[in-house]
Every structure is written in C-alpha cells, then in structure tokens.
Tab-separated table of C-alpha atoms in Angstrom:
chain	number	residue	atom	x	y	z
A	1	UNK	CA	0.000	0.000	0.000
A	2	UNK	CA	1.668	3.734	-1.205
A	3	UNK	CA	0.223	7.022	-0.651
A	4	UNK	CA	2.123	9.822	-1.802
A	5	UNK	CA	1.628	13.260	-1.129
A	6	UNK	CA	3.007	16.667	-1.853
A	7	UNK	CA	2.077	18.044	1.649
A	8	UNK	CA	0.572	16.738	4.576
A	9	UNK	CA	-1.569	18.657	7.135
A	10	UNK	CA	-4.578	18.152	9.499
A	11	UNK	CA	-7.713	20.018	9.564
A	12	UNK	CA	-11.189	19.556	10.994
A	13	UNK	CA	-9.947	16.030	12.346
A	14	UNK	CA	-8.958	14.641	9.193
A	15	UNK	CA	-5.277	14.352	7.951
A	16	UNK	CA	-4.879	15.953	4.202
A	17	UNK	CA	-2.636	15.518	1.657
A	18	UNK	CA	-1.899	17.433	-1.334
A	19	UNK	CA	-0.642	15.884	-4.746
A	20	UNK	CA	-0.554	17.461	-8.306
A	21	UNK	CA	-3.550	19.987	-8.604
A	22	UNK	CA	-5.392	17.792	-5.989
A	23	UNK	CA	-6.196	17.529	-2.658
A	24	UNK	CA	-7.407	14.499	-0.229
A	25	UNK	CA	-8.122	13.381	3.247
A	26	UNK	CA	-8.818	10.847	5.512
A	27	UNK	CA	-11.210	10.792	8.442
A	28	UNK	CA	-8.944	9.879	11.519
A	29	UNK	CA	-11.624	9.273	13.578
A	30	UNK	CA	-12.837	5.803	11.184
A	31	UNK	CA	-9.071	5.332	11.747
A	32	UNK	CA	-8.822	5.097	15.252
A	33	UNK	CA	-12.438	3.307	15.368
A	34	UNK	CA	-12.018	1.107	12.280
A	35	UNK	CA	-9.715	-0.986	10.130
A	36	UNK	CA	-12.238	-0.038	7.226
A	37	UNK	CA	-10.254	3.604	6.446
A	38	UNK	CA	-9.710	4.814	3.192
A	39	UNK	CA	-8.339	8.025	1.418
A	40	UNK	CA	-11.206	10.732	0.091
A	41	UNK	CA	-11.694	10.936	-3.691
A	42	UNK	CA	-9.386	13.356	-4.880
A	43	UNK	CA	-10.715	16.857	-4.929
A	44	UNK	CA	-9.481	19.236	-7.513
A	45	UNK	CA	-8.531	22.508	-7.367
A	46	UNK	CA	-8.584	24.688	-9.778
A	47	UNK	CA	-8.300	23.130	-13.672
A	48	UNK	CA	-7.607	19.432	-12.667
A	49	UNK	CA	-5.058	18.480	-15.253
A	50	UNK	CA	-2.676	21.768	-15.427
A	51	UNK	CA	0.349	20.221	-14.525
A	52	UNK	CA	1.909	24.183	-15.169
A	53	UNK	CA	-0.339	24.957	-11.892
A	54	UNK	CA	0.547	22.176	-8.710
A	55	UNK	CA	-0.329	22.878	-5.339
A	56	UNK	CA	2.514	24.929	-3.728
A	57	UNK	CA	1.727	25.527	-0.125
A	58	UNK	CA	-1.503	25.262	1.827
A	59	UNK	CA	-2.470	26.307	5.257
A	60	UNK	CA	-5.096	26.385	7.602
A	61	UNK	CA	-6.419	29.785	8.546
A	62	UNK	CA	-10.231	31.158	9.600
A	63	UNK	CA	-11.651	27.726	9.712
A	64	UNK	CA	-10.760	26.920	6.046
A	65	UNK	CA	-7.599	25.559	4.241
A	66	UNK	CA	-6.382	28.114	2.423
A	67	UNK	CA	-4.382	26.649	-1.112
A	68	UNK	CA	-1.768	28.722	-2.952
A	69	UNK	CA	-1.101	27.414	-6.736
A	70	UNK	CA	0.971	29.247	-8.867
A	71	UNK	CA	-2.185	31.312	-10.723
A	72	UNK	CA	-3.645	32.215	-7.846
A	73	UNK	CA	-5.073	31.474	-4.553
A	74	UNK	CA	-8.023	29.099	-3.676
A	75	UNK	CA	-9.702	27.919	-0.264
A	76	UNK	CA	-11.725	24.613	0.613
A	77	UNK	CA	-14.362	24.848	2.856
A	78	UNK	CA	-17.051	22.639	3.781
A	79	UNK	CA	-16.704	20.504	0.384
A	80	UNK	CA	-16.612	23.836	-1.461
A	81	UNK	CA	-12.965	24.832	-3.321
A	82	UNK	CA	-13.130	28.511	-5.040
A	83	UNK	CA	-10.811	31.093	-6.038
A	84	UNK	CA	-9.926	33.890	-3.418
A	85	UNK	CA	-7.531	35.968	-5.885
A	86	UNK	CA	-6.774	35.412	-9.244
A	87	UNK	CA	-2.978	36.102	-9.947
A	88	UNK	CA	-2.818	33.880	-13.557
A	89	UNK	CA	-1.169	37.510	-14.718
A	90	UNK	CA	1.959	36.295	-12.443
A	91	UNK	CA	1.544	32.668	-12.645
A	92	UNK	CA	4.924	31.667	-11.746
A	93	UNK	CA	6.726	28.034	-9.537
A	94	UNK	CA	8.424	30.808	-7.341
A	95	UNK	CA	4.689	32.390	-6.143
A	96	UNK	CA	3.563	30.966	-2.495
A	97	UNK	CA	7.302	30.274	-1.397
A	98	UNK	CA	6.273	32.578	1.327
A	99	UNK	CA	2.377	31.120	2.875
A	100	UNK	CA	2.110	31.845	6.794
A	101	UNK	CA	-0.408	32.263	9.615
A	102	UNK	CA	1.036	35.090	11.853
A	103	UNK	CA	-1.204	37.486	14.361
A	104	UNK	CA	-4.430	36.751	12.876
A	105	UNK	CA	-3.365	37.174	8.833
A	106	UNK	CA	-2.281	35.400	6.389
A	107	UNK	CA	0.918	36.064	4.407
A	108	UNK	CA	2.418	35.035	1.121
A	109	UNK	CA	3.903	36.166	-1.785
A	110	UNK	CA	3.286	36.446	-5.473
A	111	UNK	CA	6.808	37.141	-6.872
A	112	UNK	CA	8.612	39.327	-4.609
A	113	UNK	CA	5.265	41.077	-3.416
A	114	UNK	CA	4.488	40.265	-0.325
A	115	UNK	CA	0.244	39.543	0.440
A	116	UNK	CA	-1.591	39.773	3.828
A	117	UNK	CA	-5.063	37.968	3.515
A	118	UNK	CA	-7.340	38.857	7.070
A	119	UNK	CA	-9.846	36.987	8.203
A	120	UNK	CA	-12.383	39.575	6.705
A	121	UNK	CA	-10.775	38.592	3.688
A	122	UNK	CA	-9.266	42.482	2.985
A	123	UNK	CA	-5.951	41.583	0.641
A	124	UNK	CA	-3.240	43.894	1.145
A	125	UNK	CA	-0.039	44.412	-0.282
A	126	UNK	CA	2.314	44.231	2.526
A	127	UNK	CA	5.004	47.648	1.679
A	128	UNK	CA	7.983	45.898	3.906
A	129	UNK	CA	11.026	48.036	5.422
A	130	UNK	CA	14.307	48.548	4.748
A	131	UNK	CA	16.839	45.959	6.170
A	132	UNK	CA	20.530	47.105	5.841
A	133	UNK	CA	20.728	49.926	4.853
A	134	UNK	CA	18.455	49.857	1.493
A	135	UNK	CA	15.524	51.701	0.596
A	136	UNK	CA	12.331	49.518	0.267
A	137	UNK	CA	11.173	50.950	-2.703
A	138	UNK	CA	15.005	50.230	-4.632
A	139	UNK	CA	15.166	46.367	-3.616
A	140	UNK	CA	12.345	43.840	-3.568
A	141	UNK	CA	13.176	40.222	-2.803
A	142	UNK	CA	15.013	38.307	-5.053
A	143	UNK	CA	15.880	34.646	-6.137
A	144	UNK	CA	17.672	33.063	-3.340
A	145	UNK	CA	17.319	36.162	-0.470
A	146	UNK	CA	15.260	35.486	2.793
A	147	UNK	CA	13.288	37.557	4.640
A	148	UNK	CA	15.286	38.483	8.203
A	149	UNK	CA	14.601	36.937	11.103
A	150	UNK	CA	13.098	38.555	14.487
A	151	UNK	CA	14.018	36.859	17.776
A	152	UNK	CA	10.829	35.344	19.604
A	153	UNK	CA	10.672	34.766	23.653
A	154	UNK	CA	8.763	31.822	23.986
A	155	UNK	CA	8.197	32.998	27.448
A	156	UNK	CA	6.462	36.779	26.955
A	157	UNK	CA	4.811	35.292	23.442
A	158	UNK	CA	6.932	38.500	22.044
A	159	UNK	CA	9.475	38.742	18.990
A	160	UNK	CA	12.016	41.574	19.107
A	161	UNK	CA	9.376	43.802	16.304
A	162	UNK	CA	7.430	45.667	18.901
C-alpha cells in the first residue's frame, strides 16, 4: 500500500494531503475506530489536469484551508474549493514560497510582493522596510534572499518587532 503526497496537514480532524492539482483526506476518527479507512476521492482545485499549476503551499487559517497554486489562490471549505484571488497575470513556480499564519493574517507572496489575507478577507499588499541599509522601494526580494529573522521569547509570546 503507497500514498504519496506533496504536503501533509490536518484540519477539521482529518489528515490531508496534497498531490498534483489535488487535494485528499482521511477521516482519523474511522481510523482510530475502524480498520475499514480509506483516502477521500481526490478533490481538484482549480483546472484538474494543469500540470503548469501544482499545489505549492496550503495552510489552515479562519476555519478553512487556504491553497496557494501558482495562478492564484483558492480555499476549501465545507466541500466547497473557489478562487480567493486570481494572480494567472503572475503565474509563476516561485509564487507561495512565502504562505504563513502570523497574528491573525495570512501572508504570502506572489513574486517578490508580499500579500496579507485577514480573516475579513481584505488583501493587502504588505510595503515591507528597509533591512541594511536599502531603501524599500530600490530592492524587492530576489531569487535566493530570505526575509530576516526577528528573535521570539517563547516565554512573553513576544518577537524583538514591537
């Protein structure tokens, strides 16, 4: 018995998995009850069949999972998958690098533009600052650079950006 997957992640007590354009799950409470489990039927996202437009990242944020490809972005929820923001103008492997839940948004980028997605569903483009010395407007992210880090105290629940 194989099962591969892109990605792997749980939500609304079922584990998920992500392969292709596709995603499926399996119910792990017939697991723990039952020998009888099986995967879902895949569900597809987007044009099933574009093989130019695999999942990239997925995550779980306001009760829904949340699915970047590289045209755009789509969310599942309740047996439902639609399109939140069509970016097939940027389609491009290197979009959703970047896909995060952090204080109540979520963030990822298209390109080197970073998105923040909140749970009203307001998109904003996220205008970052200047980190060593450059101006923010002269230097966006490129191939290969990462975005700083910022220590976090585990203890106060605080990073060092205040």
């Amino acid at each position: 018995y194989a099962t591969y997957a892109s990605r792997v992640f749980v939500y609304d007590s079922k584990l998920w998995r992500s392969q292709g354009d596709q995603i499926a799950y399996l119910d792990l409470s017939v697991v723990n009850n039952s020998t009888d489990a099986r995967w879902s039927d895949f569900i597809p996202v987007g044009t099933h069949g574009d093989w130019l437009s695999q999942i990239r990242a997925t995550q779980v944020f306001i009760g829904q999972i949340f699915i970047g490809k590289p045209d755009g972005l789509w969310a599942y929820d309740q047996g439902r998958v639609y399109q939140v923001q069509d970016f097939s103008d940027y389609k491009s492997n290197d979009n959703f690098n970047l896909m995060t839940v952090y204080r109540g948004y979520l963030y990822f980028n298209i390109g080197t533009t970073i998105y923040r997605l909140s749970s009203g569903n307001l998109l904003e483009v996220i205008e970052f600052p200047a980190f060593g010395g450059h101006d923010p407007l002269e230097k966006r992210l490129g191939a290969g650079d990462v975005l700083p880090s910022f220590p976090f105290d585990p203890g106060s629940g605080r990073s060092g950006i205040h």
